[in-house]
Amino acid sequence: MNWERWVYGVCGISTLISIAVSFVGIWLQLKNYRKPFEQRLIVRILALVPIFAISCYCMLTKPSIGHVIEPIREIYEAFVIYMFYKLLVLMLGGERRIILNTVNKPAIKLGILEVNISDPRHFLMIKRCILQYVWMKPLLLCGIFIGTKLGIYDANDISIHSLFLWIGIFYNLSVTVSLYSIALFWRCLYEELAVFDPWRKFLCVKLIIFASYWQGIFIGIGNWLTGSNGEFGGRIQNALLCVEMLFFARLHWVSFPYTDYLKIPDAARMPTLMAMKDWISIGDLVHDLKVSFGYGVHDTYTLRNFDARDESTDSGTFNQKVYQGLRVQGDGRRYWLDDDPSHSVNTPLYVRDIEELGYGSLDESDDFGKDEKLYSYVKSHYISEAEINYPVVYEYDMVDHSTRIRKLRNSLRDNQQRRGCEGEISIS
């Protein structure tokens, strides 16, 4: 009995410290909320540690409460994997910039797959494989809940007809595909990501998920080999995770410092309450689900919509673009044929034939009009007036002592001194 109290005490102290460190880190991010698109992802990642710590400690001491919190933790774990992917995409300037900037890179082979990240279809495949875990996890948890209520879910039954076995297979397949896709994305863009030194951020997400995933597998194998009680193995895993959260809280603090956003020249910050509302909202996730799996997505992620004008004819996607309607003038200018099923690879390559065949125009003919149309669409569908006009806090003292203002003062002082010297010379 004494050793149980000792374990509970160590785990409780570890849980409290890790929660405190994480909450301080989250609060400081919200107090310096100057890059909403980036910081909302960071705060969501930071929240993983306290959710894990609370869930594991409750499973250890109050299983009845822990069983309620654990599904939330499981779903949030999948959510954080996708948030990390979005953070990497944001670091590199967004999906379009990634695809266009890698157009001349060779395809990358990792394991059984060969992927060309500059191909929008391959990019969409990676995105879908990561995102599928976000909605697959809740479905599997619903299956466990329904199976438990019906009395057909037994964690000790691993027969071929067992619901426990098949849910375990689908779960492991889903998480493996998601983690493999993250690794594939990382491998394809390793050189571009190296500029941002994201290794610690990568470890923050990978290690905490691997810790829960592989520890559970090894402890389960140990229980099976020794014939031990599965409940005892679960308590060991939760106790280990409670202590490990100390390490992860510290790693999160170092990897996602609030000081990166403490002083940004000419950048106001959102009020703390608005910042809290911003990171809690899941509107961006819902939008990504619609874009990635919705109707017509294949018409969006096409080579036609992600065409780079400086693309080499030796790139992996150039021939595919020709088959889909890309044509090149003698002076190197590019244009696309109208999207017509009657067009083939034999459709004329020369721009002088366009008017005769009625196949379209050069790609630079109406860029301004296209930009205005896209802006109007985004503004009407995705951005409300409240989001455009959200209140900000502008800290004038910080701007007054910023590096930019200091340089401006020094420049003015030098000019005044120079004019003074010139005046003295002219008088003499």
Coordinates of C-alpha atoms in Angstrom, one line a residue:
M1 CA 0.0 0.0 0.0
N2 CA 2.8 2.4 0.8
W3 CA 4.4 2.1 -2.6
E4 CA 1.0 2.9 -4.2
R5 CA 0.8 6.1 -2.2
W6 CA 4.4 6.9 -3.2
V7 CA 3.6 6.4 -6.9
Y8 CA 0.4 8.5 -6.6
G9 CA 2.4 11.3 -4.9
V10 CA 5.2 11.4 -7.5
C11 CA 2.7 11.2 -10.4
G12 CA 0.5 14.0 -8.8
I13 CA 3.5 16.3 -8.3
S14 CA 4.7 15.6 -11.9
T15 CA 1.2 16.3 -13.2
L16 CA 0.8 19.6 -11.4
I17 CA 4.2 20.9 -12.5
S18 CA 3.7 19.9 -16.1
I19 CA 0.3 21.5 -16.2
A20 CA 1.6 24.7 -14.6
V21 CA 4.5 25.0 -17.1
S22 CA 2.2 24.4 -20.0
F23 CA -0.4 26.9 -18.8
V24 CA 2.2 29.6 -18.3
G25 CA 3.5 28.9 -21.8
I26 CA 0.0 29.1 -23.3
W27 CA -0.8 32.3 -21.3
L28 CA 2.4 34.0 -22.5
Q29 CA 1.6 33.0 -26.1
L30 CA -1.9 34.5 -25.7
K31 CA -0.5 37.7 -24.1
N32 CA 1.8 38.2 -27.2
Y33 CA -0.7 37.0 -29.9
R34 CA 0.8 38.9 -32.9
K35 CA 0.7 36.1 -35.5
P36 CA -2.8 34.5 -35.2
F37 CA -2.4 32.0 -38.0
E38 CA 0.8 30.6 -36.5
Q39 CA 0.2 31.0 -32.8
R40 CA -3.2 29.4 -32.8
L41 CA -1.4 26.2 -34.0
I42 CA 1.3 26.5 -31.4
V43 CA -1.2 27.0 -28.5
R44 CA -3.1 23.9 -29.7
I45 CA 0.1 21.9 -29.6
L46 CA 1.0 23.2 -26.2
A47 CA -2.4 22.2 -24.8
L48 CA -1.6 18.5 -25.5
V49 CA 0.6 18.2 -22.4
P50 CA -2.0 19.2 -19.8
I51 CA -4.7 17.1 -21.5
F52 CA -2.3 14.1 -21.4
A53 CA -1.3 14.7 -17.8
I54 CA -4.8 15.1 -16.5
S55 CA -6.1 12.1 -18.4
C56 CA -3.3 9.8 -17.3
Y57 CA -3.5 10.9 -13.6
C58 CA -7.3 10.4 -13.6
M59 CA -6.9 7.0 -15.1
L60 CA -4.4 6.1 -12.4
T61 CA -6.4 7.4 -9.4
K62 CA -10.0 7.8 -10.5
P63 CA -10.7 5.5 -13.4
S64 CA -14.4 6.4 -13.6
I65 CA -13.4 10.0 -14.4
G66 CA -10.4 8.9 -16.5
H67 CA -12.6 6.9 -18.8
V68 CA -14.5 10.1 -19.6
I69 CA -11.4 12.2 -20.3
E70 CA -9.4 9.5 -22.2
P71 CA -11.5 9.7 -25.4
I72 CA -11.0 13.5 -25.4
R73 CA -7.2 12.9 -25.1
E74 CA -7.3 10.3 -27.9
I75 CA -9.1 12.7 -30.3
Y76 CA -6.9 15.6 -29.4
E77 CA -3.8 13.6 -30.0
A78 CA -4.9 13.0 -33.6
F79 CA -5.9 16.7 -33.8
V80 CA -2.3 17.8 -32.8
I81 CA -0.7 15.7 -35.5
Y82 CA -2.6 17.6 -38.1
M83 CA -1.9 20.9 -36.4
F84 CA 1.9 20.2 -36.6
Y85 CA 1.5 19.5 -40.3
K86 CA -0.3 22.8 -40.8
L87 CA 2.5 24.6 -38.8
L88 CA 5.1 23.1 -41.2
V89 CA 3.1 24.2 -44.2
L90 CA 2.7 27.7 -42.7
M91 CA 6.5 28.0 -42.1
L92 CA 7.1 27.3 -45.8
G93 CA 4.6 29.9 -46.9
G94 CA 1.5 27.8 -47.6
E95 CA 0.5 25.0 -49.9
R96 CA 0.8 26.9 -53.2
R97 CA 4.2 28.2 -52.5
I98 CA 5.4 24.7 -51.5
I99 CA 4.1 23.2 -54.7
L100 CA 5.5 26.0 -56.9
N101 CA 8.9 26.2 -55.2
T102 CA 9.6 22.5 -55.5
V103 CA 8.5 22.1 -59.1
N104 CA 12.1 21.3 -60.3
K105 CA 12.9 18.9 -57.4
P106 CA 13.2 15.2 -58.2
A107 CA 10.8 12.7 -56.8
I108 CA 11.5 11.3 -53.3
K109 CA 11.3 7.6 -52.5
L110 CA 10.5 6.6 -48.9
G111 CA 9.9 3.0 -48.4
I112 CA 7.4 1.7 -51.0
L113 CA 6.2 5.1 -52.3
E114 CA 7.8 7.5 -54.7
V115 CA 6.4 11.0 -54.2
N116 CA 6.7 14.2 -56.2
I117 CA 5.7 16.9 -53.7
S118 CA 5.3 19.4 -56.6
D119 CA 2.4 17.4 -58.0
P120 CA -0.8 18.7 -56.4
R121 CA -2.3 15.2 -56.4
H122 CA 0.6 13.8 -54.4
F123 CA 0.4 16.8 -52.1
L124 CA -3.3 16.2 -51.6
M125 CA -2.7 12.5 -51.0
I126 CA -0.2 13.3 -48.2
K127 CA -2.6 15.8 -46.7
R128 CA -5.5 13.4 -46.7
C129 CA -3.4 10.6 -45.2
I130 CA -2.5 12.9 -42.3
L131 CA -6.0 14.3 -41.9
Q132 CA -7.8 10.9 -42.0
Y133 CA -6.5 10.1 -38.5
V134 CA -8.4 13.2 -37.2
W135 CA -11.8 11.8 -38.2
M136 CA -11.0 8.1 -38.0
K137 CA -10.1 8.4 -34.2
P138 CA -13.6 9.6 -33.2
L139 CA -15.2 6.9 -35.3
L140 CA -13.2 4.2 -33.7
L141 CA -14.0 5.6 -30.2
C142 CA -17.7 5.6 -31.1
G143 CA -17.3 1.9 -32.1
I144 CA -15.7 1.1 -28.8
F145 CA -18.4 2.9 -26.8
I146 CA -21.2 1.2 -28.7
G147 CA -19.5 -2.2 -28.5
T148 CA -19.1 -1.8 -24.7
K149 CA -22.7 -0.9 -24.3
L150 CA -23.8 -3.9 -26.3
G151 CA -21.4 -6.2 -24.4
I152 CA -19.5 -7.2 -27.6
Y153 CA -16.2 -5.3 -26.9
D154 CA -13.9 -7.3 -24.7
A155 CA -10.3 -6.1 -24.3
N156 CA -9.2 -9.7 -23.4
D157 CA -10.6 -11.3 -26.5
I158 CA -8.2 -11.3 -29.5
S159 CA -10.0 -13.9 -31.6
I160 CA -10.7 -13.3 -35.3
H161 CA -14.3 -12.5 -34.5
S162 CA -13.4 -10.0 -31.7
L163 CA -14.4 -6.4 -32.1
F164 CA -11.4 -5.4 -30.0
L165 CA -9.1 -7.0 -32.5
W166 CA -10.6 -5.3 -35.6
I167 CA -10.8 -1.9 -33.9
G168 CA -7.1 -2.3 -32.9
I169 CA -6.1 -3.2 -36.4
F170 CA -7.9 -0.2 -37.9
Y171 CA -6.5 2.1 -35.2
N172 CA -2.9 1.0 -35.7
L173 CA -3.3 1.2 -39.5
S174 CA -4.7 4.7 -39.3
V175 CA -2.1 6.1 -36.9
T176 CA 0.7 4.4 -38.9
V177 CA -0.5 5.9 -42.2
S178 CA -0.7 9.4 -40.5
L179 CA 2.8 9.2 -38.9
Y180 CA 4.3 7.8 -42.1
S181 CA 2.7 10.6 -44.1
I182 CA 4.2 13.2 -41.7
A183 CA 7.6 11.6 -42.2
L184 CA 7.1 11.6 -46.0
F185 CA 6.2 15.3 -46.0
W186 CA 9.3 16.0 -43.8
R187 CA 11.6 14.0 -46.1
C188 CA 10.3 15.7 -49.2
L189 CA 10.9 19.2 -47.8
Y190 CA 13.8 18.5 -45.5
E191 CA 16.1 21.1 -47.1
E192 CA 13.4 23.8 -47.1
L193 CA 12.5 23.1 -43.4
A194 CA 16.1 23.0 -42.2
V195 CA 16.2 26.8 -42.5
F196 CA 13.6 27.0 -39.6
D197 CA 15.4 24.5 -37.4
P198 CA 12.2 22.6 -36.6
W199 CA 13.8 19.5 -35.1
R200 CA 12.7 20.2 -31.5
K201 CA 9.1 21.0 -32.7
F202 CA 9.1 17.7 -34.6
L203 CA 10.3 15.8 -31.5
C204 CA 7.7 17.5 -29.3
V205 CA 4.9 15.9 -31.4
K206 CA 6.5 12.7 -32.4
L207 CA 7.9 11.7 -29.0
I208 CA 4.7 12.3 -27.0
I209 CA 2.7 10.2 -29.4
F210 CA 5.3 7.5 -29.7
A211 CA 5.6 7.4 -25.9
S212 CA 1.9 6.6 -25.5
Y213 CA 1.7 4.4 -28.6
W214 CA 4.8 2.2 -28.2
Q215 CA 4.7 2.0 -24.4
G216 CA 1.2 0.6 -24.7
I217 CA 2.3 -2.0 -27.2
F218 CA 5.3 -3.1 -25.3
I219 CA 3.4 -3.3 -22.0
G220 CA 0.6 -5.2 -23.7
I221 CA 3.1 -7.7 -25.1
G222 CA 4.6 -8.1 -21.6
N223 CA 1.2 -8.7 -20.1
W224 CA 0.5 -11.3 -22.8
L225 CA 3.8 -13.1 -22.3
T226 CA 3.6 -13.1 -18.5
G227 CA -0.1 -13.6 -18.2
S228 CA -0.4 -10.5 -16.1
N229 CA -3.6 -8.5 -15.6
G230 CA -4.2 -6.0 -18.4
E231 CA -5.5 -3.4 -15.9
F232 CA -2.2 -3.4 -14.0
G233 CA -0.3 -2.8 -17.2
G234 CA -2.5 0.2 -18.0
R235 CA -1.8 1.7 -14.6
I236 CA 2.0 1.3 -15.2
Q237 CA 1.7 3.1 -18.6
N238 CA -0.4 5.9 -17.1
A239 CA 2.1 6.4 -14.2
L240 CA 5.0 6.5 -16.7
L241 CA 3.2 9.1 -18.8
C242 CA 2.5 11.3 -15.8
V243 CA 6.2 11.5 -15.0
E244 CA 7.2 11.8 -18.7
M245 CA 4.9 14.9 -19.0
L246 CA 7.5 16.8 -17.0
F247 CA 10.1 16.3 -19.8
F248 CA 7.5 17.1 -22.5
A249 CA 6.4 20.3 -20.8
R250 CA 10.0 21.5 -20.7
L251 CA 10.5 20.5 -24.3
H252 CA 7.4 22.4 -25.4
W253 CA 8.6 25.5 -23.5
V254 CA 11.9 25.5 -25.2
S255 CA 10.6 24.5 -28.7
F256 CA 7.8 27.0 -28.8
P257 CA 9.1 30.1 -27.0
Y258 CA 6.8 33.1 -26.6
T259 CA 9.8 35.4 -27.0
D260 CA 9.6 34.9 -30.8
Y261 CA 6.5 37.1 -30.7
L262 CA 7.4 39.4 -27.8
K263 CA 8.8 42.2 -30.0
I264 CA 7.7 42.3 -33.7
P265 CA 8.2 45.7 -35.3
D266 CA 4.9 47.5 -36.3
A267 CA 2.8 44.5 -35.2
A268 CA -0.1 45.0 -32.9
R269 CA -1.4 42.1 -30.8
M270 CA -4.9 40.7 -30.2
P271 CA -6.4 41.2 -26.8
T272 CA -6.0 38.1 -24.7
L273 CA -9.7 37.2 -24.6
M274 CA -9.9 37.4 -28.4
A275 CA -6.8 35.3 -28.7
M276 CA -8.3 32.7 -26.5
K277 CA -11.4 32.6 -28.6
D278 CA -9.3 32.4 -31.8
W279 CA -7.3 29.3 -30.9
I280 CA -10.4 27.4 -29.4
S281 CA -12.4 27.9 -32.7
I282 CA -12.1 24.9 -35.0
G283 CA -13.4 26.7 -38.1
D284 CA -10.0 26.2 -39.9
L285 CA -10.2 22.4 -39.3
V286 CA -13.7 22.2 -40.7
H287 CA -12.6 24.2 -43.7
D288 CA -9.7 21.9 -44.3
L289 CA -11.9 18.9 -44.1
K290 CA -14.2 20.4 -46.7
V291 CA -11.3 21.3 -49.0
S292 CA -9.5 18.0 -48.7
F293 CA -12.5 15.6 -48.8
G294 CA -15.3 17.7 -50.2
Y295 CA -17.0 17.5 -53.6
G296 CA -14.9 19.0 -56.4
V297 CA -11.6 18.8 -54.6
H298 CA -10.0 17.1 -57.6
D299 CA -10.8 20.1 -59.6
T300 CA -8.8 22.3 -57.2
Y301 CA -5.6 20.3 -56.7
T302 CA -4.7 20.1 -60.4
L303 CA -1.5 20.9 -62.3
R304 CA -3.4 23.6 -64.1
N305 CA -4.1 25.5 -60.9
F306 CA -0.5 25.1 -59.6
D307 CA 1.5 26.0 -62.7
A308 CA 4.9 27.6 -62.2
R309 CA 6.2 29.8 -65.0
D310 CA 9.9 29.1 -64.2
E311 CA 9.4 25.4 -64.4
S312 CA 12.1 23.4 -66.3
T313 CA 11.0 21.1 -69.1
D314 CA 12.9 18.4 -67.4
S315 CA 10.7 18.5 -64.3
G316 CA 8.7 15.5 -63.2
T317 CA 5.4 17.2 -63.9
F318 CA 6.0 19.0 -67.2
N319 CA 5.0 16.2 -69.5
Q320 CA 1.9 15.6 -67.4
K321 CA 1.0 19.3 -67.8
V322 CA 1.4 19.0 -71.5
Y323 CA -1.1 16.1 -71.5
Q324 CA -3.5 18.3 -69.5
G325 CA -3.4 21.3 -71.8
L326 CA -0.2 23.2 -71.2
R327 CA 1.4 24.8 -74.3
V328 CA 4.6 26.8 -74.7
Q329 CA 5.4 29.6 -77.2
G330 CA 8.7 29.9 -79.1
D331 CA 9.8 32.7 -76.8
G332 CA 9.1 30.5 -73.7
R333 CA 5.7 32.1 -72.7
R334 CA 3.2 29.5 -71.4
Y335 CA -0.6 29.2 -71.9
W336 CA -3.2 26.6 -71.2
L337 CA -5.9 25.3 -73.5
D338 CA -9.5 25.5 -72.4
D339 CA -10.5 22.5 -70.3
D340 CA -12.2 20.6 -73.1
P341 CA -12.5 16.8 -73.4
S342 CA -11.8 17.0 -77.1
H343 CA -8.3 18.3 -76.6
S344 CA -5.4 15.8 -76.7
V345 CA -1.6 15.8 -76.7
N346 CA -1.7 16.4 -80.4
T347 CA -3.5 19.8 -80.1
P348 CA -1.3 22.5 -81.7
L349 CA 1.6 23.9 -79.5
Y350 CA 1.8 27.3 -81.2
V351 CA 0.0 30.4 -79.9
R352 CA -0.8 31.6 -83.4
D353 CA -3.3 28.7 -83.7
I354 CA -5.2 29.7 -80.6
E355 CA -7.6 32.1 -82.3
E356 CA -8.4 29.7 -85.2
L357 CA -9.2 26.8 -82.8
G358 CA -10.8 28.9 -80.1
Y359 CA -8.8 27.2 -77.4
G360 CA -8.2 30.0 -74.9
S361 CA -5.6 32.7 -74.2
L362 CA -2.2 33.3 -72.6
D363 CA -2.0 32.8 -68.8
E364 CA -1.1 36.5 -68.1
S365 CA -4.1 38.0 -69.9
D366 CA -6.3 38.7 -66.9
D367 CA -4.3 38.1 -63.8
F368 CA -5.7 41.2 -62.1
G369 CA -9.3 40.2 -62.7
K370 CA -8.6 36.7 -61.4
D371 CA -7.0 38.0 -58.2
E372 CA -10.0 40.3 -57.6
K373 CA -12.4 37.5 -58.2
L374 CA -10.5 35.2 -55.8
Y375 CA -10.4 38.0 -53.1
S376 CA -14.1 38.6 -53.4
Y377 CA -14.8 34.9 -53.1
V378 CA -12.6 34.4 -50.0
K379 CA -14.0 37.5 -48.3
S380 CA -17.6 36.5 -48.9
H381 CA -17.2 32.8 -47.9
Y382 CA -14.5 32.6 -45.3
I383 CA -13.9 36.0 -43.6
S384 CA -16.6 37.8 -41.7
E385 CA -16.7 41.5 -40.9
A386 CA -15.9 40.7 -37.3
E387 CA -12.7 38.9 -38.2
I388 CA -11.6 41.7 -40.6
N389 CA -12.2 44.4 -37.9
Y390 CA -11.1 42.5 -34.8
P391 CA -9.8 44.8 -32.1
V392 CA -6.0 45.0 -31.5
V393 CA -3.7 46.4 -28.8
Y394 CA -1.0 48.6 -30.2
E395 CA 1.9 49.0 -27.7
Y396 CA 3.4 52.4 -28.6
D397 CA 6.2 52.1 -26.0
M398 CA 7.5 49.0 -27.6
V399 CA 7.4 50.6 -31.1
D400 CA 9.0 53.8 -29.7
H401 CA 12.1 51.7 -28.6
S402 CA 12.1 49.3 -31.5
T403 CA 15.3 48.7 -33.6
R404 CA 13.6 50.3 -36.6
I405 CA 12.7 53.5 -34.8
R406 CA 16.2 53.6 -33.2
K407 CA 17.8 53.4 -36.6
L408 CA 15.5 56.1 -37.9
R409 CA 16.5 58.4 -35.0
N410 CA 20.2 57.8 -35.6
S411 CA 19.8 58.5 -39.3
L412 CA 18.0 61.8 -38.6
R413 CA 20.7 62.8 -36.1
D414 CA 23.4 62.1 -38.6
N415 CA 21.7 64.1 -41.2
Q416 CA 21.3 67.1 -38.8
Q417 CA 25.0 66.9 -37.9
R418 CA 26.0 66.7 -41.6
R419 CA 23.9 69.8 -42.4
G420 CA 25.4 71.6 -39.5
C421 CA 28.9 70.9 -40.6
E422 CA 28.1 72.0 -44.2
G423 CA 26.7 75.3 -42.8
E424 CA 29.9 76.0 -40.8
I425 CA 32.0 75.3 -43.9
S426 CA 29.9 77.7 -46.1
I427 CA 30.1 80.5 -43.4
S428 CA 33.9 80.2 -43.1

